[in-house]
Amino acid sequence: MSFLDHLEELRWSILKVVVGVLLAAIACSVYADFIVTTILLGPLKTAGMKAQVLSPYGIVLLYMETVLICGLILSMPNTLYWLWKFVAPGLLPKERRYISRIVFFTSLCFFSGVAFAYYILLPTALKFFATFGTDQIDLNIALDRYVSFVLAMLLGAGLVFELPMISYFLSKMGFLTPAFMRHYRRHAIVAILIISAVVTPTPDVVTQVLLAAPMMLLYEIGIFVSHVSQPSKDGEAA
């Protein structure tokens, strides 16, 4: 394929990804009330906090942002599928057979991160914030900032949980080995702490530690994934 052919293929892949996101967002809009009141605001109510709208169009923007982000999250398998379809011509025939498995496990890692953030990271962080202040201060949060906080945490955790898959691809390409990961484990721990501080949208240590702990576990899983993803090299060395 020529360079222009690759650009054309990329354009169609991006178009199909965008269509997938829009269709998922339209589907989410049918259940927008449930998504906002139960899923989005549920952790806030559990923590004993209230959200308030500070602009006349705040509710409209809330619903639009919510359905779009939900569409982005739910359409992730479709996004990954067309991404792998785009890079498939550069893969070996044997590797192309594993595209469906790669899409499945990549999606599984992403949704696991989103679930971890929603059920563990987010409630713990909100309860921690609720312990500060006095009875004379009402815990009312600006709705737009709360939504940005939640969505950043969900997407950030989803991307962080892709560490095993990143380890898989780098190992397959020969850029990463288990020995390398073990040797630089201490450096990785420092990097994980820095990444958790950047990814989490809050400055508190509790939220950062809650994200850093599974990242360290994912790093150890990545070492195992790196080992099993390059058996041919091990066999040649033996």
XYZ file of N, CA and C in Angstrom:
714
model
N 0.836 -1.198 0.000
C 0.000 0.000 0.000
C 0.876 1.256 0.000
N 0.447 2.259 -0.772
C 1.176 3.523 -0.805
C 0.837 4.354 0.427
N 1.558 5.461 0.579
C 1.330 6.339 1.730
C -0.079 6.916 1.704
N -0.553 7.298 0.526
C -1.903 7.843 0.407
C -2.955 6.790 0.726
N -2.674 5.536 0.347
C -3.603 4.456 0.678
C -3.696 4.268 2.187
N -2.559 4.378 2.864
C -2.556 4.268 4.321
C -3.355 5.408 4.954
N -3.215 6.606 4.418
C -3.974 7.741 4.936
C -5.469 7.540 4.730
N -5.832 6.997 3.571
C -7.244 6.732 3.296
C -7.792 5.677 4.247
N -7.001 4.639 4.489
C -7.407 3.590 5.423
C -7.541 4.150 6.833
N -6.619 5.027 7.205
C -6.680 5.655 8.525
C -7.921 6.529 8.655
N -8.251 7.243 7.593
C -9.435 8.108 7.619
C -10.703 7.302 7.838
N -10.820 6.179 7.137
C -12.000 5.341 7.295
C -12.041 4.689 8.676
N -10.886 4.323 9.194
C -10.843 3.731 10.537
C -11.300 4.740 11.583
N -10.815 5.977 11.460
C -11.226 7.025 12.401
C -12.717 7.297 12.281
N -13.224 7.307 11.048
C -14.650 7.542 10.826
C -15.492 6.455 11.491
N -15.072 5.207 11.363
C -15.815 4.105 11.976
C -15.752 4.167 13.498
N -14.626 4.625 14.020
C -14.510 4.798 15.472
C -15.463 5.886 15.952
N -15.499 7.012 15.236
C -16.380 8.123 15.609
C -17.840 7.708 15.529
N -18.199 6.977 14.479
C -19.576 6.493 14.341
C -19.933 5.567 15.500
N -18.999 4.705 15.890
C -19.238 3.814 17.021
C -19.467 4.575 18.312
N -18.671 5.618 18.534
C -18.837 6.443 19.739
C -20.189 7.146 19.727
N -20.573 7.694 18.579
C -21.847 8.406 18.480
C -23.032 7.471 18.679
N -22.968 6.277 18.092
C -24.059 5.315 18.269
C -24.181 4.887 19.726
N -23.042 4.653 20.370
C -23.067 4.287 21.789
C -23.594 5.442 22.632
N -23.229 6.680 22.268
C -23.719 7.848 23.000
C -25.225 8.007 22.837
N -25.725 7.753 21.631
C -27.173 7.826 21.397
C -27.898 6.777 22.235
N -27.326 5.575 22.300
C -27.923 4.523 23.128
C -27.914 4.926 24.602
N -26.834 5.557 25.041
C -26.748 5.999 26.439
C -27.735 7.120 26.736
N -28.037 7.949 25.734
C -28.955 9.066 25.955
C -30.355 8.589 26.326
N -30.711 7.377 25.902
C -32.017 6.817 26.263
C -32.107 6.601 27.768
N -30.984 6.261 28.375
C -30.940 6.010 29.820
C -30.177 7.119 30.546
N -30.218 8.324 29.987
C -29.431 9.429 30.540
C -29.815 9.744 31.980
N -31.120 9.743 32.286
C -31.553 10.051 33.656
C -30.994 9.039 34.650
N -31.067 7.767 34.305
C -30.541 6.719 35.192
C -29.031 6.844 35.342
N -28.343 7.107 34.240
C -26.883 7.217 34.281
C -26.453 8.376 35.177
N -27.146 9.517 35.051
C -26.764 10.698 35.827
C -27.138 10.546 37.293
N -28.404 10.219 37.571
C -28.881 10.208 38.962
C -28.373 9.013 39.759
N -28.278 7.851 39.141
C -27.901 6.642 39.877
C -26.413 6.336 39.773
N -25.897 6.320 38.561
C -24.497 5.925 38.371
C -23.540 7.074 38.684
N -23.786 8.235 38.086
C -22.847 9.345 38.244
C -22.922 9.976 39.630
N -24.145 10.258 40.103
C -24.308 10.930 41.390
C -24.416 9.964 42.559
N -24.504 8.663 42.284
C -24.625 7.673 43.352
C -23.505 7.741 44.376
N -22.228 7.699 43.950
C -21.127 7.782 44.921
C -21.137 9.076 45.724
N -21.603 10.159 45.122
C -21.658 11.443 45.826
C -22.689 11.392 46.949
N -23.847 10.791 46.670
C -24.881 10.660 47.696
C -24.420 9.753 48.822
N -23.738 8.675 48.473
C -23.246 7.743 49.491
C -22.267 8.424 50.438
N -21.477 9.345 49.916
C -20.494 10.066 50.733
C -21.121 11.203 51.526
N -22.432 11.437 51.352
C -23.107 12.495 52.088
C -22.878 13.884 51.530
N -22.528 13.970 50.255
C -22.297 15.269 49.617
C -23.439 15.593 48.662
N -23.536 16.864 48.318
C -24.533 17.320 47.368
C -23.848 18.078 46.237
N -24.454 17.980 45.057
C -23.932 18.702 43.895
C -24.840 19.875 43.584
N -24.273 20.946 43.105
C -25.054 22.120 42.755
C -24.628 22.642 41.391
N -25.603 23.184 40.670
C -25.358 23.742 39.344
C -25.112 25.236 39.490
N -24.029 25.715 38.919
C -23.647 27.120 39.070
C -23.879 27.935 37.807
N -24.471 27.327 36.786
C -24.755 28.058 35.550
C -26.115 27.618 35.019
N -26.819 28.485 34.288
C -28.157 28.136 33.796
C -28.174 26.976 32.809
N -27.060 26.740 32.140
C -26.990 25.655 31.158
C -26.185 24.470 31.684
N -25.927 24.452 32.988
C -25.100 23.399 33.577
C -25.677 22.006 33.406
N -26.995 21.875 33.574
C -27.630 20.557 33.452
C -27.512 20.027 32.031
N -27.714 20.916 31.050
C -27.620 20.500 29.645
C -26.214 20.002 29.329
N -25.215 20.768 29.759
C -23.833 20.353 29.521
C -23.512 19.056 30.250
N -24.083 18.888 31.439
C -23.856 17.660 32.207
C -24.335 16.443 31.434
N -25.564 16.505 30.915
C -26.116 15.365 30.181
C -25.334 15.106 28.896
N -24.954 16.168 28.199
C -24.207 15.989 26.953
C -22.841 15.363 27.217
N -22.143 15.874 28.211
C -20.817 15.344 28.528
C -20.904 13.907 29.011
N -21.929 13.624 29.806
C -22.075 12.278 30.362
C -22.321 11.240 29.278
N -23.257 11.514 28.369
C -23.575 10.521 27.335
C -22.406 10.352 26.364
N -21.667 11.426 26.093
C -20.519 11.312 25.195
C -19.404 10.474 25.812
N -19.118 10.713 27.090
C -18.074 9.934 27.751
C -18.508 8.483 27.909
N -19.773 8.269 28.243
C -20.277 6.890 28.329
C -20.190 6.202 26.976
N -20.500 6.935 25.920
C -20.355 6.375 24.581
C -18.922 6.039 24.257
N -18.001 6.893 24.695
C -16.578 6.636 24.478
C -16.128 5.380 25.211
N -16.610 5.211 26.440
C -16.222 4.044 27.238
C -16.828 2.764 26.672
N -18.128 2.796 26.386
C -18.807 1.586 25.917
C -18.353 1.167 24.520
N -17.936 2.119 23.712
C -17.502 1.784 22.348
C -16.022 1.441 22.281
N -15.370 1.297 23.420
C -13.942 1.001 23.425
C -13.602 -0.285 22.657
N -14.375 -1.379 22.797
C -14.066 -2.573 21.984
C -14.094 -2.287 20.485
N -15.076 -1.495 20.046
C -15.139 -1.135 18.626
C -13.929 -0.297 18.221
N -13.526 0.628 19.090
C -12.352 1.460 18.814
C -11.098 0.608 18.685
N -10.932 -0.316 19.617
C -9.755 -1.188 19.585
C -9.771 -2.096 18.365
N -10.959 -2.569 17.996
C -11.065 -3.463 16.833
C -10.575 -2.770 15.561
N -11.047 -1.546 15.325
C -10.647 -0.848 14.102
C -9.202 -0.380 14.171
N -8.701 -0.170 15.376
C -7.283 0.151 15.516
C -6.430 -1.026 15.078
N -6.788 -2.228 15.554
C -6.021 -3.424 15.181
C -6.218 -3.774 13.710
N -7.405 -3.495 13.170
C -7.619 -3.730 11.744
C -6.713 -2.830 10.900
N -6.463 -1.628 11.422
C -5.606 -0.696 10.686
C -4.153 -1.155 10.695
N -3.689 -1.692 11.819
C -2.288 -2.123 11.915
C -2.103 -3.562 11.444
N -3.197 -4.270 11.161
C -3.106 -5.680 10.771
C -2.223 -5.927 9.554
N -2.261 -5.062 8.518
C -1.396 -5.328 7.354
C 0.087 -5.382 7.691
N 0.491 -4.761 8.785
C 1.894 -4.793 9.169
C 2.257 -5.968 10.049
N 1.275 -6.824 10.346
C 1.519 -7.983 11.196
C 1.716 -9.239 10.359
N 2.323 -10.227 10.964
C 2.475 -11.522 10.316
C 1.128 -12.237 10.286
N 0.907 -13.140 9.310
C -0.366 -13.870 9.248
C -0.690 -14.596 10.550
N 0.342 -15.141 11.205
C 0.112 -15.842 12.472
C -0.378 -14.884 13.547
N 0.124 -13.642 13.515
C -0.256 -12.656 14.523
C -1.649 -12.101 14.269
N -2.079 -12.069 13.022
C -3.401 -11.525 12.709
C -4.516 -12.378 13.301
N -4.241 -13.660 13.478
C -5.268 -14.549 14.015
C -5.616 -14.206 15.457
N -4.733 -13.483 16.124
C -4.952 -13.176 17.537
C -5.581 -11.803 17.753
N -6.029 -11.159 16.677
C -6.590 -9.819 16.817
C -7.805 -9.830 17.736
N -8.708 -10.792 17.547
C -9.914 -10.841 18.382
C -9.566 -11.038 19.848
N -8.568 -11.877 20.126
C -8.160 -12.091 21.513
C -7.527 -10.832 22.095
N -6.720 -10.161 21.277
C -6.076 -8.934 21.741
C -7.122 -7.875 22.065
N -8.117 -7.736 21.192
C -9.191 -6.772 21.439
C -9.937 -7.129 22.718
N -10.195 -8.419 22.917
C -10.928 -8.853 24.108
C -10.162 -8.521 25.382
N -8.892 -8.907 25.439
C -8.123 -8.700 26.665
C -7.803 -7.219 26.891
N -7.598 -6.465 25.817
C -7.380 -5.031 25.972
C -8.632 -4.357 26.519
N -9.798 -4.753 25.998
C -11.064 -4.220 26.507
C -11.288 -4.646 27.950
N -10.947 -5.900 28.256
C -11.113 -6.398 29.620
C -10.270 -5.590 30.600
N -9.034 -5.303 30.231
C -8.157 -4.497 31.097
C -8.730 -3.099 31.297
N -9.230 -2.511 30.219
C -9.775 -1.157 30.312
C -11.003 -1.115 31.210
N -11.948 -2.026 30.991
C -13.169 -2.039 31.798
C -12.886 -2.424 33.247
N -11.864 -3.234 33.470
C -11.468 -3.565 34.845
C -10.978 -2.312 35.566
N -10.218 -1.483 34.855
C -9.757 -0.231 35.437
C -10.903 0.716 35.742
N -11.862 0.803 34.829
C -13.035 1.655 35.049
C -13.830 1.161 36.254
N -14.042 -0.157 36.350
C -14.781 -0.725 37.482
C -14.042 -0.493 38.794
N -12.728 -0.659 38.783
C -11.937 -0.422 39.990
C -12.070 1.030 40.449
N -12.001 1.954 39.503
C -12.112 3.372 39.848
C -13.493 3.701 40.401
N -14.540 3.113 39.799
C -15.908 3.456 40.211
C -16.285 2.827 41.549
N -15.938 1.564 41.743
C -16.390 0.856 42.942
C -15.437 0.980 44.132
N -14.185 1.297 43.899
C -13.210 1.349 44.997
C -12.567 2.729 45.116
N -11.958 3.189 44.040
C -11.190 4.433 44.101
C -12.075 5.644 44.373
N -13.153 5.793 43.614
C -14.024 6.959 43.739
C -14.732 7.031 45.093
N -15.417 5.961 45.560
C -16.074 6.053 46.876
C -15.105 6.330 48.014
N -13.939 5.684 47.973
C -12.952 5.901 49.034
C -12.468 7.342 49.041
N -12.214 7.893 47.866
C -11.748 9.281 47.775
C -12.810 10.252 48.279
N -14.073 10.038 47.901
C -15.143 10.940 48.330
C -15.367 10.870 49.836
N -15.331 9.659 50.390
C -15.491 9.531 51.839
C -14.335 10.195 52.573
N -13.149 10.106 51.996
C -11.988 10.756 52.601
C -12.158 12.275 52.589
N -12.660 12.825 51.485
C -12.881 14.271 51.405
C -13.961 14.720 52.388
N -14.967 13.854 52.595
C -16.088 14.219 53.465
C -15.686 14.319 54.930
N -14.546 13.763 55.304
C -14.114 13.808 56.703
C -13.521 15.162 57.074
N -13.231 15.992 56.080
C -12.652 17.300 56.363
C -13.754 18.336 56.575
N -13.407 19.412 57.265
C -14.346 20.503 57.468
C -15.070 20.401 58.795
N -16.014 21.293 59.007
C -16.805 21.343 60.239
C -18.283 21.262 59.892
N -19.120 21.204 60.935
C -20.563 21.128 60.722
C -21.123 22.416 60.131
N -20.389 23.505 60.290
C -20.859 24.785 59.758
C -20.621 24.914 58.247
N -19.920 23.952 57.662
C -19.613 24.007 56.229
C -20.376 22.897 55.508
N -21.229 23.273 54.577
C -21.968 22.293 53.781
C -21.082 21.765 52.655
N -21.113 20.459 52.486
C -20.300 19.833 51.439
C -21.064 19.823 50.118
N -21.125 20.963 49.484
C -21.754 21.096 48.176
C -20.669 21.261 47.113
N -20.752 20.460 46.069
C -19.723 20.447 45.034
C -20.308 20.966 43.730
N -19.544 21.790 43.039
C -19.965 22.247 41.711
C -20.094 21.041 40.786
N -21.237 20.925 40.138
C -21.543 19.729 39.358
C -20.552 19.508 38.220
N -20.162 20.576 37.537
C -19.245 20.411 36.408
C -17.879 19.908 36.864
N -17.421 20.385 38.026
C -16.129 19.924 38.534
C -16.211 18.474 39.014
N -17.344 18.124 39.587
C -17.510 16.735 40.031
C -17.496 15.781 38.844
N -18.202 16.152 37.784
C -18.246 15.302 36.589
C -16.853 15.159 35.990
N -16.125 16.260 35.899
C -14.761 16.197 35.370
C -13.873 15.321 36.243
N -14.069 15.417 37.549
C -13.311 14.603 38.502
C -13.583 13.115 38.290
N -14.859 12.754 38.172
C -15.244 11.349 38.009
C -14.749 10.801 36.675
N -14.989 11.530 35.610
C -14.615 11.042 34.283
C -13.104 10.923 34.134
N -12.363 11.879 34.699
C -10.901 11.797 34.642
C -10.403 10.580 35.406
N -11.047 10.289 36.535
C -10.636 9.137 37.333
C -10.956 7.826 36.614
N -12.137 7.735 36.007
C -12.531 6.508 35.309
C -11.637 6.247 34.098
N -11.464 7.262 33.262
C -10.637 7.084 32.067
C -9.171 6.874 32.427
N -8.701 7.599 33.439
C -7.311 7.438 33.862
C -7.025 6.035 34.355
N -7.930 5.505 35.192
C -7.746 4.149 35.705
C -7.859 3.120 34.586
N -8.787 3.354 33.641
C -8.924 2.431 32.516
C -7.660 2.348 31.686
N -7.030 3.484 31.449
C -5.783 3.496 30.678
C -4.627 2.893 31.464
N -4.584 3.161 32.766
C -3.508 2.611 33.601
C -3.561 1.087 33.627
N -4.765 0.531 33.617
C -4.914 -0.925 33.668
C -4.518 -1.605 32.360
N -4.108 -0.819 31.377
C -3.612 -1.392 30.128
C -2.134 -1.767 30.224
N -1.528 -1.601 31.385
C -0.103 -1.896 31.550
C 0.275 -3.319 31.118
N -0.498 -4.353 31.478
C -0.133 -5.703 31.012
C -0.131 -5.828 29.491
N -1.088 -5.172 28.826
C -1.135 -5.247 27.372
C 0.021 -4.467 26.747
N 0.390 -3.352 27.359
C 1.556 -2.610 26.877
C 2.807 -3.468 27.008
N 2.904 -4.166 28.135
C 4.028 -5.080 28.344
C 4.038 -6.174 27.282
N 2.867 -6.667 26.920
C 2.751 -7.720 25.910
C 3.283 -7.243 24.554
N 2.829 -6.069 24.126
C 3.227 -5.572 22.808
C 4.708 -5.227 22.754
N 5.211 -4.581 23.797
C 6.631 -4.235 23.812
C 7.502 -5.484 23.832
N 7.034 -6.519 24.523
C 7.788 -7.776 24.562
C 7.750 -8.473 23.213
N 6.593 -8.451 22.552
C 6.466 -9.059 21.237
C 7.374 -8.385 20.211
N 7.547 -7.072 20.372
C 8.388 -6.328 19.435
C 9.859 -6.389 19.803
N 10.169 -7.038 20.921
C 11.552 -7.196 21.328
C 12.137 -6.030 22.092
N 11.283 -5.092 22.525
C 11.768 -3.931 23.263
C 11.791 -4.155 24.773
N 11.182 -5.243 25.228
C 11.038 -5.462 26.666
C 11.273 -6.927 26.993
N 11.947 -7.173 28.109
C 12.194 -8.539 28.580
C 11.884 -8.611 30.068
N 11.561 -9.800 30.581
C 11.315 -9.942 32.023
C 12.517 -9.527 32.859
N 13.717 -9.863 32.382
C 14.927 -9.495 33.126
C 15.060 -7.980 33.238
N 14.734 -7.281 32.170
C 14.796 -5.816 32.187
C 13.808 -5.247 33.196
N 12.588 -5.794 33.223
C 11.565 -5.291 34.131
C 11.923 -5.579 35.585
N 12.519 -6.745 35.836
C 12.929 -7.060 37.212
C 14.072 -6.153 37.652
N 14.995 -5.893 36.743
C 16.164 -5.080 37.083
C 15.758 -3.645 37.436
N 14.763 -3.123 36.725
C 14.345 -1.735 36.941
C 13.042 -1.647 37.744
N 12.793 -2.638 38.578
C 11.571 -2.647 39.383
C 11.501 -1.415 40.296
N 12.613 -1.081 40.964
C 12.610 0.072 41.869
C 12.344 1.374 41.118
N 12.939 1.488 39.948
C 12.685 2.682 39.144
C 11.210 2.736 38.726
N 10.652 1.566 38.437
C 9.249 1.507 38.029
C 8.332 1.947 39.163
N 8.670 1.576 40.395
C 7.854 1.971 41.544
C 7.820 3.492 41.678
N 8.975 4.120 41.510
C 9.029 5.587 41.560
C 8.193 6.190 40.431
N 8.320 5.620 39.233
C 7.544 6.108 38.092
C 6.050 5.925 38.326
N 5.667 4.800 38.943
C 4.256 4.533 39.234
C 3.703 5.579 40.196
N 4.461 5.914 41.216
C 4.016 6.933 42.170
C 3.840 8.286 41.483
N 4.740 8.597 40.561
C 4.624 9.860 39.827
C 3.404 9.839 38.911
N 3.211 8.713 38.207
C 2.068 8.590 37.298
C 0.755 8.675 38.060
N 0.669 8.002 39.205
C -0.559 8.036 40.003
C -0.853 9.445 40.491
N 0.203 10.214 40.783
C 0.009 11.599 41.207
C -0.493 12.468 40.060
N -0.066 12.140 38.830
C -0.484 12.916 37.666
C -1.881 12.517 37.206
N -2.160 11.203 37.203
C -3.436 10.704 36.687
C -4.590 11.079 37.593
N -4.417 10.927 38.912
C -5.501 11.243 39.837
C -5.734 12.747 39.846
N -6.992 13.169 39.708
C -7.290 14.603 39.624
C -7.322 15.302 40.970
N -6.806 14.691 42.029
C -6.805 15.297 43.356
C -5.400 15.222 43.939
N -5.065 16.132 44.853
C -3.720 16.132 45.428
C -3.563 15.257 46.663
N -4.651 14.579 47.104
C -4.548 13.820 48.348
C -3.761 12.532 48.141
N -3.076 12.122 49.195
C -2.210 10.943 49.134
C -3.022 9.660 49.062
N -4.192 9.637 49.717
C -5.001 8.416 49.777
C -5.389 7.948 48.378
N -5.914 8.852 47.559
C -6.316 8.489 46.198
C -5.127 8.030 45.370
N -4.010 8.688 45.541
C -2.816 8.324 44.782
C -2.309 6.940 45.165
N -2.348 6.628 46.463
C -1.910 5.305 46.922
C -2.868 4.225 46.431
N -4.176 4.529 46.446
C -5.166 3.562 45.978
C -4.959 3.212 44.508
N -4.473 4.154 43.732
C -4.195 3.876 42.324
C -2.819 3.260 42.141
N -1.859 3.678 42.970
C -0.490 3.170 42.829
C -0.398 1.693 43.198
N -1.165 1.254 44.201
C -1.097 -0.139 44.655
C -1.452 -1.130 43.544
N -2.599 -0.973 42.858
C -2.876 -1.903 41.751
C -1.911 -1.752 40.588
N -1.355 -0.549 40.398
C -0.374 -0.364 39.330
C 0.880 -1.190 39.596
N 1.273 -1.266 40.871
C 2.430 -2.095 41.214
C 2.126 -3.571 40.963
N 0.885 -3.967 41.287
C 0.476 -5.343 41.004
C 0.448 -5.596 39.502
N -0.051 -4.623 38.751
C -0.086 -4.753 37.294
C 1.320 -4.837 36.710
N 2.257 -4.166 37.338
C 3.650 -4.246 36.876
C 4.180 -5.663 37.039
N 3.859 -6.291 38.181
C 4.285 -7.675 38.394
C 3.602 -8.613 37.401
N 2.330 -8.345 37.118
C 1.629 -9.128 36.098
C 2.281 -8.910 34.738
N 2.715 -7.669 34.491
C 3.390 -7.359 33.236
C 4.677 -8.144 33.061
N 5.389 -8.399 34.169
C 6.603 -9.221 34.095
C 6.255 -10.633 33.639
N 5.184 -11.180 34.203
C 4.743 -12.522 33.802
C 4.294 -12.534 32.341
N 3.534 -11.505 31.949
C 3.071 -11.411 30.559
C 4.254 -11.305 29.606
N 5.257 -10.528 29.995
C 6.456 -10.390 29.168
C 7.169 -11.728 29.014
N 7.146 -12.531 30.068
C 7.812 -13.838 30.018
C 7.100 -14.797 29.063
N 5.770 -14.865 29.170
C 5.029 -15.834 28.353
C 4.856 -15.364 26.913
N 5.083 -14.074 26.645
C 4.872 -13.574 25.286
C 6.105 -13.701 24.404
N 7.200 -14.206 24.954
C 8.389 -14.404 24.122
C 8.995 -15.788 24.360
N 8.175 -16.851 24.219
C 8.704 -18.205 24.434
C 9.726 -18.620 23.389
N 9.594 -18.081 22.163
C 10.526 -18.488 21.106
C 11.946 -18.050 21.425
N 12.087 -16.857 21.985
C 13.416 -16.376 22.333
C 14.021 -17.209 23.446
N 13.170 -17.579 24.417
C 13.659 -18.421 25.497
C 14.112 -19.772 24.972
N 13.335 -20.265 23.983
C 13.690 -21.571 23.433
C 14.991 -21.526 22.675
N 15.243 -20.403 21.961
C 16.484 -20.289 21.215
C 17.675 -20.166 22.148
N 17.466 -19.454 23.253
C 18.549 -19.284 24.210
C 18.916 -20.590 24.862
N 17.901 -21.453 25.071
C 18.159 -22.755 25.676
C 18.901 -23.647 24.706
